[in-house]
């Protein structure tokens, strides 16, 4: 009986260790996502991001995809395009300025990613926005 109790306690301890490791990984990914939301306008380098969170590039890429279903760069581009769409509809800023503001290095790259993500061009999105009274 004592042996069975010891085995049960060891099994519970192992499960607790596994749960703690899983929670630590989950917490790390939450912190990475929060960091990306705060810094999506900046250049994102997977190696630098991994170093910031004390993991390898490969480990970060694998864990990020496992938790979010997408790559780090794809996630960042989605954040950038979401913000660009809001800015296109809410302001009169030039499209090139918006591209730069949300973190794209060139307007060509911005236009390509925007079209790939939305199926429309930035110019078309702006043209389709509702007209506010007095505009």
Coordinates of C-alpha atoms in Angstrom, one line a residue:
X1 CA 0.0 0.0 0.0
X2 CA 2.8 2.4 0.9
X3 CA 4.5 1.7 -2.4
X4 CA 1.3 2.4 -4.4
X5 CA 0.9 5.7 -2.5
X6 CA 4.5 6.7 -3.3
X7 CA 4.0 5.8 -6.9
X8 CA 0.8 7.9 -7.0
X9 CA 2.5 10.8 -5.4
X10 CA 5.4 10.6 -8.0
X11 CA 2.9 10.4 -10.8
X12 CA 1.1 13.5 -9.5
X13 CA 4.4 15.4 -9.1
X14 CA 5.3 14.5 -12.7
X15 CA 2.0 15.7 -14.0
X16 CA 2.4 18.9 -11.9
X17 CA 5.8 19.5 -13.5
X18 CA 4.4 18.9 -17.0
X19 CA 1.5 21.4 -16.2
X20 CA 4.0 24.0 -14.9
X21 CA 6.2 23.6 -18.1
X22 CA 3.1 24.0 -20.3
X23 CA 1.9 27.0 -18.4
X24 CA 5.4 28.6 -18.7
X25 CA 5.4 28.1 -22.5
X26 CA 1.8 29.4 -22.8
X27 CA 2.8 32.5 -20.7
X28 CA 5.8 33.1 -22.9
X29 CA 3.7 33.0 -26.1
X30 CA 1.2 35.5 -24.5
X31 CA 4.2 37.8 -23.7
X32 CA 5.4 37.4 -27.3
X33 CA 2.0 38.3 -28.7
X34 CA 1.7 41.3 -26.4
X35 CA 5.2 42.4 -27.5
X36 CA 4.2 42.1 -31.2
X37 CA 1.0 44.2 -30.6
X38 CA 3.2 46.8 -29.0
X39 CA 5.9 46.8 -31.6
X40 CA 4.3 45.7 -34.9
X41 CA 5.3 49.1 -36.5
X42 CA 9.0 48.2 -36.0
X43 CA 11.1 45.8 -38.0
X44 CA 10.5 42.3 -36.6
X45 CA 13.4 39.8 -36.7
X46 CA 12.7 36.3 -35.5
X47 CA 16.2 35.9 -34.2
X48 CA 16.0 39.1 -32.1
X49 CA 12.5 38.2 -30.9
X50 CA 13.7 34.8 -29.8
X51 CA 16.7 36.3 -28.0
X52 CA 14.4 38.7 -26.2
X53 CA 12.4 35.8 -24.8
X54 CA 15.5 33.5 -24.2
X55 CA 14.6 30.8 -26.7
X56 CA 15.9 29.6 -30.1
X57 CA 14.4 30.9 -33.3
X58 CA 13.3 27.4 -34.2
X59 CA 11.6 26.9 -30.8
X60 CA 9.9 30.3 -30.9
X61 CA 8.6 29.7 -34.4
X62 CA 7.3 26.2 -33.6
X63 CA 5.6 27.2 -30.3
X64 CA 4.1 30.4 -31.8
X65 CA 2.6 28.4 -34.7
X66 CA 1.3 25.8 -32.4
X67 CA -0.4 28.3 -30.2
X68 CA -1.7 30.8 -32.9
X69 CA -1.9 28.7 -36.0
X70 CA 0.3 31.1 -38.0
X71 CA 3.9 32.2 -38.3
X72 CA 5.3 35.2 -36.4
X73 CA 5.7 37.3 -39.6
X74 CA 2.2 36.4 -40.8
X75 CA 0.8 37.5 -37.5
X76 CA 2.7 40.8 -37.6
X77 CA 1.5 41.4 -41.2
X78 CA -2.1 40.8 -40.1
X79 CA -1.7 43.3 -37.3
X80 CA -0.2 45.8 -39.8
X81 CA -3.0 45.3 -42.3
X82 CA -5.7 45.6 -39.7
X83 CA -4.3 48.9 -38.6
X84 CA -3.8 50.1 -42.2
X85 CA -7.5 49.3 -43.0
X86 CA -8.7 51.4 -40.0
X87 CA -6.4 54.3 -41.0
X88 CA -7.4 54.2 -44.6
X89 CA -11.1 54.5 -43.6
X90 CA -10.7 57.0 -40.8
X91 CA -8.1 59.4 -42.2
X92 CA -7.0 61.2 -45.3
X93 CA -3.4 60.2 -44.9
X94 CA -1.6 59.3 -48.1
X95 CA -1.3 55.5 -48.6
X96 CA 2.5 55.6 -48.7
X97 CA 2.5 57.3 -45.3
X98 CA 0.1 54.7 -43.9
X99 CA 2.4 51.9 -45.3
X100 CA 5.4 53.4 -43.5
X101 CA 3.4 54.1 -40.3
X102 CA 2.3 50.5 -39.9
X103 CA 5.7 49.1 -40.5
X104 CA 6.2 48.3 -44.2
X105 CA 9.5 49.2 -45.7
X106 CA 8.1 49.9 -49.2
X107 CA 4.7 50.8 -50.6
X108 CA 5.1 47.9 -53.1
X109 CA 5.5 45.4 -50.3
X110 CA 2.6 47.0 -48.5
X111 CA 0.3 46.8 -51.5
X112 CA 1.2 43.2 -52.2
X113 CA 0.6 42.0 -48.6
X114 CA -2.6 44.2 -48.3
X115 CA -4.0 42.7 -51.5
X116 CA -3.0 39.1 -50.5
X117 CA -4.7 39.6 -47.1
X118 CA -7.9 41.5 -48.1
X119 CA -8.4 40.7 -51.7
X120 CA -8.5 44.4 -52.5
X121 CA -6.0 47.2 -52.9
X122 CA -5.6 50.0 -50.3
X123 CA -6.9 52.5 -52.8
X124 CA -10.1 50.4 -53.3
X125 CA -10.7 50.1 -49.6
X126 CA -10.3 53.9 -49.2
X127 CA -12.7 54.5 -52.2
X128 CA -15.4 52.2 -50.6
X129 CA -15.4 53.9 -47.2
X130 CA -18.7 55.5 -46.2
X131 CA -18.9 59.2 -46.8
X132 CA -19.4 61.1 -43.5
X133 CA -21.8 64.0 -43.5
X134 CA -20.1 67.3 -44.4
X135 CA -17.3 65.6 -46.2

